[in-house]
Short mmCIF file of the C-alpha atoms (twelve columns), coordinates in Angstrom:
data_MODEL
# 
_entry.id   MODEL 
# 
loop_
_atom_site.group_PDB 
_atom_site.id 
_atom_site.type_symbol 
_atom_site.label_atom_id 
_atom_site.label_alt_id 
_atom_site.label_comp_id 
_atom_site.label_asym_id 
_atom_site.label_seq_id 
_atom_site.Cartn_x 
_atom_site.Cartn_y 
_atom_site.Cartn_z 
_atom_site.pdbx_PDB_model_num 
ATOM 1   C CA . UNK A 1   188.732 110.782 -110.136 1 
ATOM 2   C CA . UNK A 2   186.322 113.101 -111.997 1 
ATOM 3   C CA . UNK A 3   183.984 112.279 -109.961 1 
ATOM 4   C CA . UNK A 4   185.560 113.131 -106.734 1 
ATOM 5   C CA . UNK A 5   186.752 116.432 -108.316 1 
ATOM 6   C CA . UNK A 6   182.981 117.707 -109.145 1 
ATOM 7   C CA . UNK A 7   182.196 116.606 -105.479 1 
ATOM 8   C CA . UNK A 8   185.219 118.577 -103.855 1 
ATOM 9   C CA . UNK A 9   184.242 121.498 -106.037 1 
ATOM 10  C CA . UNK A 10  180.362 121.753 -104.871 1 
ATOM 11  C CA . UNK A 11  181.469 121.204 -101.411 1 
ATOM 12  C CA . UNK A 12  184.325 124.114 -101.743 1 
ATOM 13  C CA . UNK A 13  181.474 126.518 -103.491 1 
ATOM 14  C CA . UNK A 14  178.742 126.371 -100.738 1 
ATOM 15  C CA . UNK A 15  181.811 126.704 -98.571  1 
ATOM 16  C CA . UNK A 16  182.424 130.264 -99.926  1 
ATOM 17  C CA . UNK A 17  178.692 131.269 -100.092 1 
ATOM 18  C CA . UNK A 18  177.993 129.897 -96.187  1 
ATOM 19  C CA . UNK A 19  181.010 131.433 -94.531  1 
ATOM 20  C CA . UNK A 20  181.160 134.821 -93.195  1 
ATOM 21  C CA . UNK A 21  183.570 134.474 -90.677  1 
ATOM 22  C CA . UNK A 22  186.996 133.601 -91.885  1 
ATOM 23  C CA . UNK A 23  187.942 131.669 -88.927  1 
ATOM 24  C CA . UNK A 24  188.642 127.918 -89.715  1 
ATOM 25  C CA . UNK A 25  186.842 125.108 -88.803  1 
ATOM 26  C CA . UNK A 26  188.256 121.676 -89.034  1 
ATOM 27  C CA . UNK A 27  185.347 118.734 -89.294  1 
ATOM 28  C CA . UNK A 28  186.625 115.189 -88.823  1 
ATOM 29  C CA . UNK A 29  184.851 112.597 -91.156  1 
ATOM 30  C CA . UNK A 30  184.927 109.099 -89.836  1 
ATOM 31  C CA . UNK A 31  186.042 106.518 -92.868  1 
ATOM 32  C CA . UNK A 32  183.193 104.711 -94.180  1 
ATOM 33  C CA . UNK A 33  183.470 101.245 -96.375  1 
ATOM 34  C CA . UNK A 34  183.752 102.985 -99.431  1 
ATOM 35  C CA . UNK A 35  186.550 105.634 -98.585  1 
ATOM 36  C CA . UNK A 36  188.377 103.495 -95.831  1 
ATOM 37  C CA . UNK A 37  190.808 101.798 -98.716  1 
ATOM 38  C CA . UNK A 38  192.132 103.229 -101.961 1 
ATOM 39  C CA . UNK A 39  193.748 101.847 -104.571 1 
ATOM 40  C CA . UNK A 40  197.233 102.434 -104.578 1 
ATOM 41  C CA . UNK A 41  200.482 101.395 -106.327 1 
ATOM 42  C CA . UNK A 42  203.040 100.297 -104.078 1 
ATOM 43  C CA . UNK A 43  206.872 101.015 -105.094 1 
ATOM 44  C CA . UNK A 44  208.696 97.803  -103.070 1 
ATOM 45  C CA . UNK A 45  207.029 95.455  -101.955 1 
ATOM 46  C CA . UNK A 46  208.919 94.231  -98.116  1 
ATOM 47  C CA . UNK A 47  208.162 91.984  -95.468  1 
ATOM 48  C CA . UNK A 48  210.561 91.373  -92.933  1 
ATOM 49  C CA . UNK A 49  208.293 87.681  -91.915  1 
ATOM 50  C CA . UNK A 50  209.172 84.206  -93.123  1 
ATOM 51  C CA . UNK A 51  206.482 83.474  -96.157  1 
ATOM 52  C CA . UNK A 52  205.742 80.224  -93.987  1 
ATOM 53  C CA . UNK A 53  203.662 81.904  -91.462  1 
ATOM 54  C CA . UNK A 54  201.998 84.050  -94.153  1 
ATOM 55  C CA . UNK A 55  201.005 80.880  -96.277  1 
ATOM 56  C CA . UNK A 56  199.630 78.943  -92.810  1 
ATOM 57  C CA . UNK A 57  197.343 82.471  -92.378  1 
ATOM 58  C CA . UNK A 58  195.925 82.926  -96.194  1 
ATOM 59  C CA . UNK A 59  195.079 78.843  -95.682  1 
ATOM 60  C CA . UNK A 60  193.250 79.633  -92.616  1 
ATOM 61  C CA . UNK A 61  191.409 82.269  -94.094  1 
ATOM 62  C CA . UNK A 62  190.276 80.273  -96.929  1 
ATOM 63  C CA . UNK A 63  189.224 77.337  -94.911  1 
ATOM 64  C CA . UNK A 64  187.019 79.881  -93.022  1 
ATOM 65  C CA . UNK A 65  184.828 81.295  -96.225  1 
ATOM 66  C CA . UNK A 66  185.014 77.638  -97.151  1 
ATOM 67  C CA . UNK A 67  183.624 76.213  -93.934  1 
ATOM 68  C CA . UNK A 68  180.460 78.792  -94.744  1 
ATOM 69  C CA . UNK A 69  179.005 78.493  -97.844  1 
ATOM 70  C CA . UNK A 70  176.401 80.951  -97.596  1 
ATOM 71  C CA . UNK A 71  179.332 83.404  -97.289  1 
ATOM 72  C CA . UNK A 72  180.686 82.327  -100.990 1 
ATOM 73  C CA . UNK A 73  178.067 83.927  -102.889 1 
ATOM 74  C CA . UNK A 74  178.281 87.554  -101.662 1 
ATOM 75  C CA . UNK A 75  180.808 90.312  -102.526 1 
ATOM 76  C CA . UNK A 76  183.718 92.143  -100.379 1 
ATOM 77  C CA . UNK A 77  184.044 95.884  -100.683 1 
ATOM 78  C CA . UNK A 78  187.278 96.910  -101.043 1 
ATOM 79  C CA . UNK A 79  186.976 100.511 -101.271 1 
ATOM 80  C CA . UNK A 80  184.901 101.780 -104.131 1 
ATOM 81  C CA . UNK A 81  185.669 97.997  -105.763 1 
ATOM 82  C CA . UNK A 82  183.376 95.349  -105.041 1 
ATOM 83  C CA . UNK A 83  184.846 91.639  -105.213 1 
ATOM 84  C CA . UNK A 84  183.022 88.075  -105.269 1 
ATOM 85  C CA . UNK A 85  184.186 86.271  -102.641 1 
ATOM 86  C CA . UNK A 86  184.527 83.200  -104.511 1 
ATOM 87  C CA . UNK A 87  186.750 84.899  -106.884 1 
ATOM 88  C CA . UNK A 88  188.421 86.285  -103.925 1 
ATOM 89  C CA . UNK A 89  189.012 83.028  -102.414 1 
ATOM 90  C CA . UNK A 90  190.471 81.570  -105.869 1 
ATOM 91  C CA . UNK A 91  193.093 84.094  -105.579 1 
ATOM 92  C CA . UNK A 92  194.262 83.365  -102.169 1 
ATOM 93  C CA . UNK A 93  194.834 79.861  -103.027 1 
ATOM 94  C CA . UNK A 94  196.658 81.306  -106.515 1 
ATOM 95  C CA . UNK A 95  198.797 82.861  -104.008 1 
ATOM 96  C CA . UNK A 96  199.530 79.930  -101.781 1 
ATOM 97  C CA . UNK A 97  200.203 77.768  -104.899 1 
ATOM 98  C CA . UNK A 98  203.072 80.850  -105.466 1 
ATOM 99  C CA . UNK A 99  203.969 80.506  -101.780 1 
ATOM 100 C CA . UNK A 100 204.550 76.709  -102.111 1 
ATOM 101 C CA . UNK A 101 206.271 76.966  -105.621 1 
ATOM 102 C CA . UNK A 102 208.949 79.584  -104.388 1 
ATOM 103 C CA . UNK A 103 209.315 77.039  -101.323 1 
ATOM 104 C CA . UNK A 104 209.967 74.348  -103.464 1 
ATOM 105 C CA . UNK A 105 212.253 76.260  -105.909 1 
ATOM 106 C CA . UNK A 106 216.003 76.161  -104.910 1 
ATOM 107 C CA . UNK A 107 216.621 79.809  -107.065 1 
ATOM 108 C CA . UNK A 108 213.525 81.642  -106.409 1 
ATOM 109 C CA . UNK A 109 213.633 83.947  -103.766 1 
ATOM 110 C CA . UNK A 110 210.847 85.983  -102.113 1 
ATOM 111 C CA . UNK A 111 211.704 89.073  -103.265 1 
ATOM 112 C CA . UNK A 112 211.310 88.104  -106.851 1 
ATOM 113 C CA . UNK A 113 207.411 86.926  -105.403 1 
ATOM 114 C CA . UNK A 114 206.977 90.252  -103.813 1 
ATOM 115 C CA . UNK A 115 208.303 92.398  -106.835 1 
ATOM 116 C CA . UNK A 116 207.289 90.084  -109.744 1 
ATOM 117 C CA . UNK A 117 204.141 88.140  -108.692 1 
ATOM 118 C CA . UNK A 118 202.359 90.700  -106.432 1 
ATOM 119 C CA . UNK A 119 202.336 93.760  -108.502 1 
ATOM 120 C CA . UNK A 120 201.485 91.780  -111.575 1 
ATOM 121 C CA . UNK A 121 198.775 89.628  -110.589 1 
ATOM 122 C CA . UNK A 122 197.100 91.335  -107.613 1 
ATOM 123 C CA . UNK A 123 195.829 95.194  -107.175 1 
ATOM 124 C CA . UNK A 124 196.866 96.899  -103.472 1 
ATOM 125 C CA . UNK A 125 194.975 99.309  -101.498 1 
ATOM 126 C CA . UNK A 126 195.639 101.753 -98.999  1 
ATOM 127 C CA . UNK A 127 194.456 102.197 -95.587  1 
ATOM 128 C CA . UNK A 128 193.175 105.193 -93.894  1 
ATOM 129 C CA . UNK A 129 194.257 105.755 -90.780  1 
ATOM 130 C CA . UNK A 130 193.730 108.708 -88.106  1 
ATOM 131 C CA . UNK A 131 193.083 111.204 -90.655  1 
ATOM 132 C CA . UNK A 132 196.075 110.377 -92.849  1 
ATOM 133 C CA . UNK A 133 196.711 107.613 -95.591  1 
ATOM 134 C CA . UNK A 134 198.686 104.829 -94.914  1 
ATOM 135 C CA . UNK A 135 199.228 105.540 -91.456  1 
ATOM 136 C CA . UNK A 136 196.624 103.108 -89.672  1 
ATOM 137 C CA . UNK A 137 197.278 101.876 -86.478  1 
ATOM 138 C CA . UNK A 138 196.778 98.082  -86.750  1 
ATOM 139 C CA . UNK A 139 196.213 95.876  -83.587  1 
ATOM 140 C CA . UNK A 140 196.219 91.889  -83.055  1 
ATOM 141 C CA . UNK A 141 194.366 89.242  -80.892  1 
ATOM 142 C CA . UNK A 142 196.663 86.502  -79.767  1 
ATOM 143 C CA . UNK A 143 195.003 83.039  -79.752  1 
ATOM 144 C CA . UNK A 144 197.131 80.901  -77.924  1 
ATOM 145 C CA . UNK A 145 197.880 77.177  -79.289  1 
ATOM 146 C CA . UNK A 146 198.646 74.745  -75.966  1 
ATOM 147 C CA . UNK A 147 199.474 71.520  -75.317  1 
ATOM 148 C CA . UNK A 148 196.611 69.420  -74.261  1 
ATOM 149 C CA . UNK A 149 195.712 65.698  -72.847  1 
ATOM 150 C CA . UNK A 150 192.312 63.803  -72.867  1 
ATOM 151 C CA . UNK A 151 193.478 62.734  -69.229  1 
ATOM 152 C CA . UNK A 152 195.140 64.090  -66.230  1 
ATOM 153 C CA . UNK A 153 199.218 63.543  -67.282  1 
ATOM 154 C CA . UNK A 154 202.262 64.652  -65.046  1 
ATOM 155 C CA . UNK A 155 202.892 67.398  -67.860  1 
ATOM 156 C CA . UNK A 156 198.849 68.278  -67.872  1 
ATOM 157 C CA . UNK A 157 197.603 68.146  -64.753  1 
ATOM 158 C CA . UNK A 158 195.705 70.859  -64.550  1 
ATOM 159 C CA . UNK A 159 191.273 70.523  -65.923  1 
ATOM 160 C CA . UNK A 160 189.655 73.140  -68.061  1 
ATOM 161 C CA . UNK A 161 186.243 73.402  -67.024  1 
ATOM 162 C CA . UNK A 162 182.817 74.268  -69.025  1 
ATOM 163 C CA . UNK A 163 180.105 76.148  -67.288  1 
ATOM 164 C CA . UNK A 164 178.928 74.827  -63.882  1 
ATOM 165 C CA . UNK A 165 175.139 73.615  -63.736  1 
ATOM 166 C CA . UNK A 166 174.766 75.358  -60.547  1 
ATOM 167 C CA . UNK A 167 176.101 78.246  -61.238  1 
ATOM 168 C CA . UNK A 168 173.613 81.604  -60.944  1 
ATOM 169 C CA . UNK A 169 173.782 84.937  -61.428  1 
ATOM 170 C CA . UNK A 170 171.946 88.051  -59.136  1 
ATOM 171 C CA . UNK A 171 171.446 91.042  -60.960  1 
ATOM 172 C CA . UNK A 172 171.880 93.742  -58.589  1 
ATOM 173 C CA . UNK A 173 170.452 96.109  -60.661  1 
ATOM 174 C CA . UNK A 174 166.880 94.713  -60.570  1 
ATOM 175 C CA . UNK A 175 167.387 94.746  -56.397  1 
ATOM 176 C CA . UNK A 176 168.603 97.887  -56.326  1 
ATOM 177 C CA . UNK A 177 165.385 99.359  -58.416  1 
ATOM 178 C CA . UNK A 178 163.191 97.778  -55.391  1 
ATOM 179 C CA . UNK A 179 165.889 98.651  -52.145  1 
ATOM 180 C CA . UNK A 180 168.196 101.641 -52.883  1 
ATOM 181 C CA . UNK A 181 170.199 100.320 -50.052  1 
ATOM 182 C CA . UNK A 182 171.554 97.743  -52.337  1 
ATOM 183 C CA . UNK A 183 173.842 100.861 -54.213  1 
ATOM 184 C CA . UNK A 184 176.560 100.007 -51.742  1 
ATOM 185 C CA . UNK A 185 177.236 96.985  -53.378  1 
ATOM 186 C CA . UNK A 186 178.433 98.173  -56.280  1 
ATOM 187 C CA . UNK A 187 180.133 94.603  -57.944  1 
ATOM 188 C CA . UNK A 188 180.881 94.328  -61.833  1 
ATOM 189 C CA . UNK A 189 183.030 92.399  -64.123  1 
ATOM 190 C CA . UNK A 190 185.007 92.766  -66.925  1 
ATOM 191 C CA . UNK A 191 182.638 91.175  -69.764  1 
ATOM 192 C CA . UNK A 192 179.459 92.909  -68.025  1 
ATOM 193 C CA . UNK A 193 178.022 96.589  -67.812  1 
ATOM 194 C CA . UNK A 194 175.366 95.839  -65.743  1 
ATOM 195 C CA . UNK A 195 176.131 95.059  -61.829  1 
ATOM 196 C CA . UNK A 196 175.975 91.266  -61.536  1 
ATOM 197 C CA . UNK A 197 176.828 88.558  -58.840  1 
ATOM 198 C CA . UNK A 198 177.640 84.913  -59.349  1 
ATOM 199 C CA . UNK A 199 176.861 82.357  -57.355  1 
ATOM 200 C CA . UNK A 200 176.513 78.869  -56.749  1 
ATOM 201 C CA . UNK A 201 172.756 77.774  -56.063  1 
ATOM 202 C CA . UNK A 202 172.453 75.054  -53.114  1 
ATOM 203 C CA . UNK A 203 169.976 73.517  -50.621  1 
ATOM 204 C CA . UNK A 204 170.097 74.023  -46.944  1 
ATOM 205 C CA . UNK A 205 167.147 72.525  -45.299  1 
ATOM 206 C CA . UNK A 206 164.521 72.709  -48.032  1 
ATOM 207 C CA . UNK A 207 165.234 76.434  -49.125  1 
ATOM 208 C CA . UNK A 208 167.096 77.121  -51.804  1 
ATOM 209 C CA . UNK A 209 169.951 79.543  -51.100  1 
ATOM 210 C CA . UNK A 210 172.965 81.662  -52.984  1 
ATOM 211 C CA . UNK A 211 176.580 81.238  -51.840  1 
ATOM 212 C CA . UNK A 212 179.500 82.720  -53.633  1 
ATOM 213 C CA . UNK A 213 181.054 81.077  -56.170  1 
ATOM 214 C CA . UNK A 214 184.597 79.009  -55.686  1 
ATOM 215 C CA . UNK A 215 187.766 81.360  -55.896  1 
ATOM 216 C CA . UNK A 216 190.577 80.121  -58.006  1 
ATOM 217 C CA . UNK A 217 192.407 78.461  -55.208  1 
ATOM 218 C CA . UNK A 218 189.065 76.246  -54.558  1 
ATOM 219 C CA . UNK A 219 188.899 75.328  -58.219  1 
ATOM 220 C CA . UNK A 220 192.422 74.753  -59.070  1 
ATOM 221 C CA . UNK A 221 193.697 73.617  -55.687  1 
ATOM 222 C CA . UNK A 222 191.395 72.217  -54.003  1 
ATOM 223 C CA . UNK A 223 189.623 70.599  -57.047  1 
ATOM 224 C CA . UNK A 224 186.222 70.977  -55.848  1 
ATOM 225 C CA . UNK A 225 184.387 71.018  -59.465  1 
ATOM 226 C CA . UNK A 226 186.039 67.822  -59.934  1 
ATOM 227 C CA . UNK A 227 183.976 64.632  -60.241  1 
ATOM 228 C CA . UNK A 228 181.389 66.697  -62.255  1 
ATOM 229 C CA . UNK A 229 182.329 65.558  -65.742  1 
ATOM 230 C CA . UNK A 230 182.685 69.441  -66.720  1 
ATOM 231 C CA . UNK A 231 186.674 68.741  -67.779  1 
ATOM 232 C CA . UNK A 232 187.113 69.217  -71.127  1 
ATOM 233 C CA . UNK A 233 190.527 68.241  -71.187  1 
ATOM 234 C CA . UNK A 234 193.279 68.900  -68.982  1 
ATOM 235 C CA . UNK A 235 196.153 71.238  -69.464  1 
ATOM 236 C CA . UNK A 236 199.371 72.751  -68.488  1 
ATOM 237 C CA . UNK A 237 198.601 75.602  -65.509  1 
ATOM 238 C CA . UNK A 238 200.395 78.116  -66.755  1 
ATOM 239 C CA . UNK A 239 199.428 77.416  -70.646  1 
ATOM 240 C CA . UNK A 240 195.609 77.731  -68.949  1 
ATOM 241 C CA . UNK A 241 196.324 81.000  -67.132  1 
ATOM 242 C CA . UNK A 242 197.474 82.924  -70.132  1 
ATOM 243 C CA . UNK A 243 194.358 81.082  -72.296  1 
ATOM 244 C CA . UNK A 244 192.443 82.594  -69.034  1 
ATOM 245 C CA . UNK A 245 193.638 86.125  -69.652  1 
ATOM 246 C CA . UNK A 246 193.446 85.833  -73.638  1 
ATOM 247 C CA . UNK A 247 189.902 84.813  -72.908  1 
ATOM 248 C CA . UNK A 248 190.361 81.778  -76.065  1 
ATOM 249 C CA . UNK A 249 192.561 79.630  -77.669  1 
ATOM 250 C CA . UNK A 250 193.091 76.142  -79.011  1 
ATOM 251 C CA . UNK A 251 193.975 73.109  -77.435  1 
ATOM 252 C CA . UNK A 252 196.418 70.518  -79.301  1 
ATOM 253 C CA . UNK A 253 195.942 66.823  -78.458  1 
ATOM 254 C CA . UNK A 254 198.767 63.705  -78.773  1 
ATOM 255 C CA . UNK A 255 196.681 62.660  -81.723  1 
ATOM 256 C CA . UNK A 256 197.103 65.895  -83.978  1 
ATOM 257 C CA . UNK A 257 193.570 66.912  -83.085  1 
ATOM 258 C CA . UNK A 258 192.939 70.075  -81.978  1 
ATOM 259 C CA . UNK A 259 189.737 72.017  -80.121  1 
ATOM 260 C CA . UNK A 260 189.398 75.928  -80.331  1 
ATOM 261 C CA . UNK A 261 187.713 77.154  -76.977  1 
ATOM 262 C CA . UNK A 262 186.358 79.977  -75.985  1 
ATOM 263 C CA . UNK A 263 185.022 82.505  -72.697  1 
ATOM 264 C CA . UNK A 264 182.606 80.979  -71.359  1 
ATOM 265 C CA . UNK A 265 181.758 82.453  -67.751  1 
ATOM 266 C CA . UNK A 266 183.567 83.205  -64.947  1 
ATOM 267 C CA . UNK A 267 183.723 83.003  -60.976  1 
ATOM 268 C CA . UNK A 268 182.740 86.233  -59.976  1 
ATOM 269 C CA . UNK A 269 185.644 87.140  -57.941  1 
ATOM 270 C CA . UNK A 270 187.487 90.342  -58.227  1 
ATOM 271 C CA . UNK A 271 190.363 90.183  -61.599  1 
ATOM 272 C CA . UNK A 272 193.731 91.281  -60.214  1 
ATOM 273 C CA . UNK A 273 196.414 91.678  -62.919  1 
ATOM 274 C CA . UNK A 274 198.973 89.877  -62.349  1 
ATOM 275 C CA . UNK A 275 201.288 92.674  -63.604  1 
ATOM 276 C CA . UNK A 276 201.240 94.281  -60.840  1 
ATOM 277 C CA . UNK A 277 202.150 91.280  -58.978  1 
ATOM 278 C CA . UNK A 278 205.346 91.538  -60.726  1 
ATOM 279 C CA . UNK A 279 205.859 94.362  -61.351  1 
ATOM 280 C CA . UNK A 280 209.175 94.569  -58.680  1 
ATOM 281 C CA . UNK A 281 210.652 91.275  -60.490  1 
ATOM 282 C CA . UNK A 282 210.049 92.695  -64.361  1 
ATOM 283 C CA . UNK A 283 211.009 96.214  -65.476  1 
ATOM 284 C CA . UNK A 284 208.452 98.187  -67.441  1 
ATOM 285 C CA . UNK A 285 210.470 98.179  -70.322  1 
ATOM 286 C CA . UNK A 286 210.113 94.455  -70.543  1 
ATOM 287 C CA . UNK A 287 206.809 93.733  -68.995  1 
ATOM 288 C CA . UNK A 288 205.029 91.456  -71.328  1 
ATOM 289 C CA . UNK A 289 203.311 88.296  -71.527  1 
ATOM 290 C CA . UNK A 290 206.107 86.035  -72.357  1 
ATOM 291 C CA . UNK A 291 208.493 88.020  -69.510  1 
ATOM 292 C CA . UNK A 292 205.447 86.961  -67.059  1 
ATOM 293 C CA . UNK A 293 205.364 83.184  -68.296  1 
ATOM 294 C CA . UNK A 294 209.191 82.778  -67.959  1 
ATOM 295 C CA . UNK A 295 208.800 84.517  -64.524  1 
ATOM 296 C CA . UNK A 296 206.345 82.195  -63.536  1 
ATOM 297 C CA . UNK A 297 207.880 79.125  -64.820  1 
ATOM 298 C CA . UNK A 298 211.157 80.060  -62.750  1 
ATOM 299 C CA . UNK A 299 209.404 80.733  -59.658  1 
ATOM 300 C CA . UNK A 300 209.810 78.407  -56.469  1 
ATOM 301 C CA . UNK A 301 206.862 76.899  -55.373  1 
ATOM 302 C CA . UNK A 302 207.382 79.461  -52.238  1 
ATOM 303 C CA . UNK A 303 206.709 82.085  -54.390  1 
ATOM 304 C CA . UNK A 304 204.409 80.624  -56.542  1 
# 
């Protein structure tokens, strides 16, 4: 804290000597990895979550240092404290052995683990946010977990495809460099700055030519990459839509295995949300991803 008082107090000094106007001027500092946590001492611990989702999380984590051993033998900055990761890892799995104990224990509860065991064995820092401590606007990625069968099944009909062989890509930008006349077609995609086309590459007649790309009624309709072996297993078509939009997520199998997939590609057609599409059956207030599923589970095939 010393420290940080002689710095304030140099900074404060040539503040005085360098200002001659007394207007105010207000400089925002971004957080760097030093000064984006602090130490801090909470005064009650709460969580409003069931401990069993928080254990299945700190076990994931650990398997992922784990899985990389390279990773073991460097540090984690938490603020102005460095940590081993290895010792960082031993006390995650000191807290799930807490986790599983208090599951296992007919009289403990978890708020004797969050106000006994916490404060006592582990130290707690504080995020910056926008400017302010502790106010830090926190985001998360949802990673889907769906049903999936080796085969084609009435419940999984549906294939999940990796990349086509024949499937190409134009970079407009290159053409429009040589022909200016190419700026009209002004195509992108969501995963891509740069102006790009897709396309499937074919033979007519000994010259090899570019024709668009199936649309999503080809491909899940009419099938036609079927036959290619590109299935990697096959799905329910709604679970596959929302992995679509999510752009990942992991596929369960009838044996208890399960395969984490990821974006790939895509067809090069033009994204339309399909928010808007439903936008006259689900009010605002209660547009979200699990309003559109049930929608589109209770939709006639009319509609559909």
């Amino acid at each position: 804290m010393t420290q940080f008082r002689k710095i304030g107090g140099i900074a404060v000094s040539v503040l005085f000597v360098a200002c001659v106007s007394p207007q105010k001027v207000e400089v925002a500092v971004e957080p760097t990895v030093e000064t984006a946590l602090r130490p801090h001492t909470v005064q009650k611990y709460t969580d409003d979550l069931n401990l069993e989702g928080l254990n299945a999380q700190i076990l994931e984590h650990i398997r992922f240092f784990r899985a990389r051993p390279q990773k073991l033998k460097g540090e984690l900055r938490f603020g102005p404290d460095q940590v081993r990761v290895e010792t960082y890892i031993k006390s995650l799995e000191a807290f799930r052995e807490k986790l599983n104990e208090v599951k296992k224990s007919p009289g403990a509860s978890e708020q004797s683990l969050l106000e006994g065991f916490l404060p006592e064995h582990f130290d707690c820092y504080q995020v910056q946010g926008d400017g302010r401590w502790g106010e830090a606007f926190i985001t998360s990625y949802y990673d889907p977990i769906i049903k999936a069968n080796y085969k084609p099944t009435a419940e999984h009909p549906r294939p999940i495809y990796t990349n086509p062989r024949d499937m190409v890509l134009v970079k407009l930008d290159e053409f429009r460099q040589v022909f200016p006349r190419w700026s009209i077609f002004n195509m992108s995609e969501q995963k891509s700055s740069a102006p790009i086309a897709r396309g499937r590459l074919l033979k007519r007649n000994g010259v090899q030519l570019v024709f668009p790309f199936y649309s999503r009624f080809e491909l899940d309709t009419l099938g036609m990459m079927r036959g290619q072996k590109l299935e990697l297993a096959y799905a329910d078509p709604i679970d596959i839509f929302v992995m679509q939009i999510q752009g990942s997520g992991t596929l369960e199998f009838p044996d208890g295995k399960r395969l984490r997939i990821g974006y790939a590609s895509q067809n090069g057609h033009p994204y339309f949300a399909i928010g808007k599409l439903l936008k006259d059956r689900i009010p605002t207030e209660r547009m979200s991803m699990q309003a559109i599923v049930s929608e589109m589970r209770n939709m006639s095939s009319e509609d559909a």
